[in-house]
Amino acid sequence: MLDKIYRVNMTTMDFSIEEAPAEWMGLGGRGLTSTIVAAEVDPECHPLGPNNKLVFAPGMLSGTSAANSGRNSCGAKSPLTGGIKESNVGGTSAAIMAKLGVKALIIEGMPKEGAPFYHLHITKEKVEFFPVPELVGKNNYEVLDYMLEKYHKKVAVMSIGTPGEMRMNLANISVKDPGGKLRSHGRGGMGAVMGSKKVKCITVDAESYNEITLANPEKFKEASKIFTKTLQENPISGQGLPAFGTNVLVNILNEAGGLPTRNFREGRWEFAENICGETMAENIKARGGKTTHGCHAGCVIQCSQIYNDADGNYLTSGFEYETIWAFGSNAGIQDLDQIAKIDALMDDLGVDSIETGVTLGIAVDAGIVNYGDGEKIYDLIKNDIAKGTPLGRILGGGTHLVGKLYGLVRVPTVKGQGMPAYEPRAVKGQGVTYATSTMGADHTAGYAVATNILNSGGYVDPLKKEGQIILSRNLQIATAAVDSTGMCIFVAFPLLDDPKSLTALVDMINARFGTSLTGDDVTNLGMKILKTERAFNLKAGLTPSDDRLPEFMKYESLPPHNVVWDFTNEELDSFWDF
Amino acid sequence: MLDKIYRVNMTTMDFSIEEAPAEWMGLGGRGLTSTIVAAEVDPECHPLGPNNKLVFAPGMLSGTSAANSGRNSCGAKSPLTGGIKESNVGGTSAAIMAKLGVKALIIEGMPKEGAPFYHLHITKEKVEFFPVPELVGKNNYEVLDYMLEKYHKKVAVMSIGTPGEMRMNLANISVKDPGGKLRSHGRGGMGAVMGSKKVKCITVDAESYNEITLANPEKFKEASKIFTKTLQENPISGQGLPAFGTNVLVNILNEAGGLPTRNFREGRWEFAENICGETMAENIKARGGKTTHGCHAGCVIQCSQIYNDADGNYLTSGFEYETIWAFGSNAGIQDLDQIAKIDALMDDLGVDSIETGVTLGIAVDAGIVNYGDGEKIYDLIKNDIAKGTPLGRILGGGTHLVGKLYGLVRVPTVKGQGMPAYEPRAVKGQGVTYATSTMGADHTAGYAVATNILNSGGYVDPLKKEGQIILSRNLQIATAAVDSTGMCIFVAFPLLDDPKSLTALVDMINARFGTSLTGDDVTNLGMKILKTERAFNLKAGLTPSDDRLPEFMKYESLPPHNVVWDFTNEELDSFWDF
Ligand code: SF4
Ligand code: SF4
């Protein structure tokens, strides 16, 4: 019963469980979601209409004992970017789906106007549809409690909060993690797509699954051991991330002059100290949290943490650099605890912390809130976004739409998606990734910060154009492949620096499927995924002129290095010459 | 001193008055604005940033005694569509600019953040800049009074209201008409572009101008006489329009099943009688208004009117079918007087009546207002849009953005612009124009209603696809040329049916400039304009996939004829095969 395609039709309230077609057999994660979306979704369709499809696919190695392999991909045409989207998440859903034999779950169609919201329950034999009017208007933790009680905790849970019900662009799909907290399919409004299909929640049976059958268990075990070792020996994945989490980056980026501040007006913030990873780690130690913590079983890096308040009570976990930056230097909140409260609130509502933070950064320019007014920002999220007041609808539309509605020129987005925590003028390789990624401004799509700032995979000067296109291209190709394995993005650090790491990864895949792929095959897979996504985007109406940073970055120079974005259109377009 | 290019730089607060370059000599109106925008504006620039330009150009025949030649064109990259825009208007500005020798006025650059709003005064020798903090927050009639007093009424006045100051997508540029009322450069957010440049008002000196020098006054007089006669003899321009105004169309479209009703859900409205042209004409007669009235001196059709309330007090003028439809069957208001009050309010604020009405139609679907609640609709415009409350910002963004913010699928726009008063499923030639026009959904760009419904220029069955592409193409080519002459669009009726009309028009142009153009040259001009605009749009990032009607029209059939939009992408793309 392994490797089935589950198809759910929300127009007819029907389902099917099919054998995966031969050409999908070697695929998983992003490789599979993007292939399915490109094959089955009309690129010109309305992303919230009946002809879009929402696809979930665990990674190729998900469900196995391979370290850090528990990521689940979700794909669709994005209501935020108008292009294809893949968003992957930790938590428990990937492993449970993989072990149940769900190679992909495809949700298609759309119920009539006025239909109730549904809960879908996925088991080995069937998909059950339950109308859940009682859960409408509820947020994620309430939905989670309801489902864990109903199924005696033996399920994976994926759900949307009220922003997803309201089909807001910043709505995530939230996934239960091993500790009963939430992880997110963030970016691109995947929660809005789920909401448009009137699916409030999906549960996956965790009781009746089988363990994954490996083609070559011995070889797998051996390769897995080597892979884990390369993760542990790398200074970033083995030390930096476990000690300080991703928030180790605040001081690093601030020092580099690439920490976007005041809606991308400056690259350095005078209050970085208040919110940095070192301060966070001190707080955790003093208050009895946990500095190292995994977002899914099998993670050996453990960049997550448990962050408590001054009285030692739980505040949040999975407290990421991106979130801390967005509400910190960009929107001005100086109090790390306040950002933590906002983080927990956003988990409960299921809104993308980057898009929400970047939106609140530009909301300062729109006159909606004052820079650094954390109380008001908390209130805007809790009482406006969550409830869909007019102001909440505006903010719920994300950075790009706030810019449109208020006639603003300084709008830090690409393809409509808000820019993450690295100033592209000062970390130019990252800027190339923002500009050219099929996903819109996305930091994980080709994390050039590694080589521009962290000296991982060599060094390319962040302030110069030279070498950045090739750097970003190679990283984006590698990332597309890694995103298909089910591995978390941080395995990239050893992959970039230690050849044993890639060999071990390829060996694991071969041992899992009985294939004989090489490193080149992995690169080819990455290229094929990018080209498939790009072709979809072009058919959807995106063009090379969408592979651009916002114009203001070309004529407004960024302190402290006083740099502008100086790539020509031709240089950016050359990204796709492969 | 004739035929100068006036250039105003709002970054440096400087101006120049230049000879028009040779290649612009034969151009005017839309032909000139589109040529200048395409030549000088980076298609990838932010429409509200320093690199967009706002261009005004009177028509080729403006300022002469030719009938209906008083239209002024305004062009820029549109913040609404992201493509090129031309919007032309009656009123007094075209003739005054032409007689002063202003072939085009180009406003470029942008003052720094926090700069005051300016009033620009254009004279024969110079451009004066006056900061006008006292006019900020004021609407058009107050600005008009101020300027007429300052200049003893001897000026043309172009201004924006608060929506333009706030750079809202539905902001118009308003122009004084001969009766001291307002006409609008509507559609596409030209008022937002003017607002972004911090120009509150432009006045043009009407005291020091010369009369236009004609190359061949005798020939001109003769051709002009013939042209006027063809206008008067045509049943539509000679009888229908003068008697009932454009609102003659309510009953005609309702009968044809092409009157968009309830946000484009049906093609016929049970209350059409209440708002139709015949009811309007009765009211006017009973209340002492005027059924025939011109929007500029020299109009011999006089489709405008003076519409009074039941007590005989002035309510509005230039009360168009489009406005009456948008607030009538589409948004549900059954009381014509209430629509008239809204019309007058919109003139004062300077908002596009089509975009505003279509936005309020979809606002019903968004749950913002109930269908037909005219009181609330008036209030939303007066107290939300005009004041920029959060709800006002939402509505001020136009139909497309309301659709985005509320996650709606039934969004009647093309290239982001709200669809005018003809159901494209039931008037398919008009649908081709909406889909393919470089301007977004625009009814005047190629008015296929003429031949689909009014039997003007032959007959093409409105419910069938056959012949519509060619019809729309020929009309769009002709219209682009007519929009360059300074003629109002309604001269098209005799042009379509009476060969003498076109000959006379060409003769007038030749007599004005001393050229020897033929009818073919006029067609070639139209084709060249369309191709110039299209090339700009493609470089700006629009693609063939923007030449589409909204997807829902393909799968949702429209009563009473139960028709869907059934053009294939290939058919639509063939529009550009010329
Ligand atoms: S390193 Fe961080 S993101 Fe990756 S699997 Fe572990 S906890 Fe999750
Ligand atoms: S026919 Fe109507 S629109 Fe045309 S010039 Fe006359 S009043 Fe203006």
PDB file of C-alpha atoms in Angstrom, chain A residues 2 18 49-50 73 75 91 96-97 125 138 157 210 216 243 248 262 286 317 363 406 412 442 450 459 490 537 567 575:
ATOM      1  CA  LEU A   2       2.978   2.354  -0.230  1.00  0.00           C
ATOM      2  CA  GLU A  18      -4.342   5.780  -7.117  1.00  0.00           C
ATOM      3  CA  GLY A  49     -10.901  29.309  -7.689  1.00  0.00           C
ATOM      4  CA  PRO A  50     -11.976  25.729  -8.398  1.00  0.00           C
ATOM      5  CA  SER A  73       6.103  20.119   0.982  1.00  0.00           C
ATOM      6  CA  GLY A  75       2.421  23.354  -3.437  1.00  0.00           C
ATOM      7  CA  GLY A  91       6.439  18.795  12.352  1.00  0.00           C
ATOM      8  CA  ILE A  96       3.214  10.013   9.157  1.00  0.00           C
ATOM      9  CA  MET A  97       2.070  10.557   5.579  1.00  0.00           C
ATOM     10  CA  GLU A 125      -8.132   3.004   3.013  1.00  0.00           C
ATOM     11  CA  LYS A 138     -11.413  29.103  15.760  1.00  0.00           C
ATOM     12  CA  VAL A 157      -2.811  17.623  12.083  1.00  0.00           C
ATOM     13  CA  ASN A 210       3.787   0.678   8.315  1.00  0.00           C
ATOM     14  CA  ASN A 216      18.958  -1.667   0.979  1.00  0.00           C
ATOM     15  CA  ALA A 243      23.548  27.181  20.558  1.00  0.00           C
ATOM     16  CA  VAL A 248      22.596  33.865  15.795  1.00  0.00           C
ATOM     17  CA  ARG A 262      13.073  50.750   9.303  1.00  0.00           C
ATOM     18  CA  ALA A 286      18.258  32.335  33.112  1.00  0.00           C
ATOM     19  CA  SER A 317       9.262  27.924  20.405  1.00  0.00           C
ATOM     20  CA  ALA A 363       2.497  49.901   7.774  1.00  0.00           C
ATOM     21  CA  TYR A 406      -1.394  53.550   0.301  1.00  0.00           C
ATOM     22  CA  PRO A 412      10.211  45.648  -0.364  1.00  0.00           C
ATOM     23  CA  ASP A 442      12.554  33.970  -0.584  1.00  0.00           C
ATOM     24  CA  ALA A 450      26.139  31.285   3.423  1.00  0.00           C
ATOM     25  CA  TYR A 459      33.529  33.376  -0.102  1.00  0.00           C
ATOM     26  CA  PHE A 490      20.343  23.609   7.139  1.00  0.00           C
ATOM     27  CA  ASN A 537       5.345  31.099 -13.978  1.00  0.00           C
ATOM     28  CA  PHE A 567      22.524  44.655 -11.407  1.00  0.00           C
ATOM     29  CA  PHE A 575      20.469  33.726 -14.319  1.00  0.00           C
TER      30      PHE A 575
END
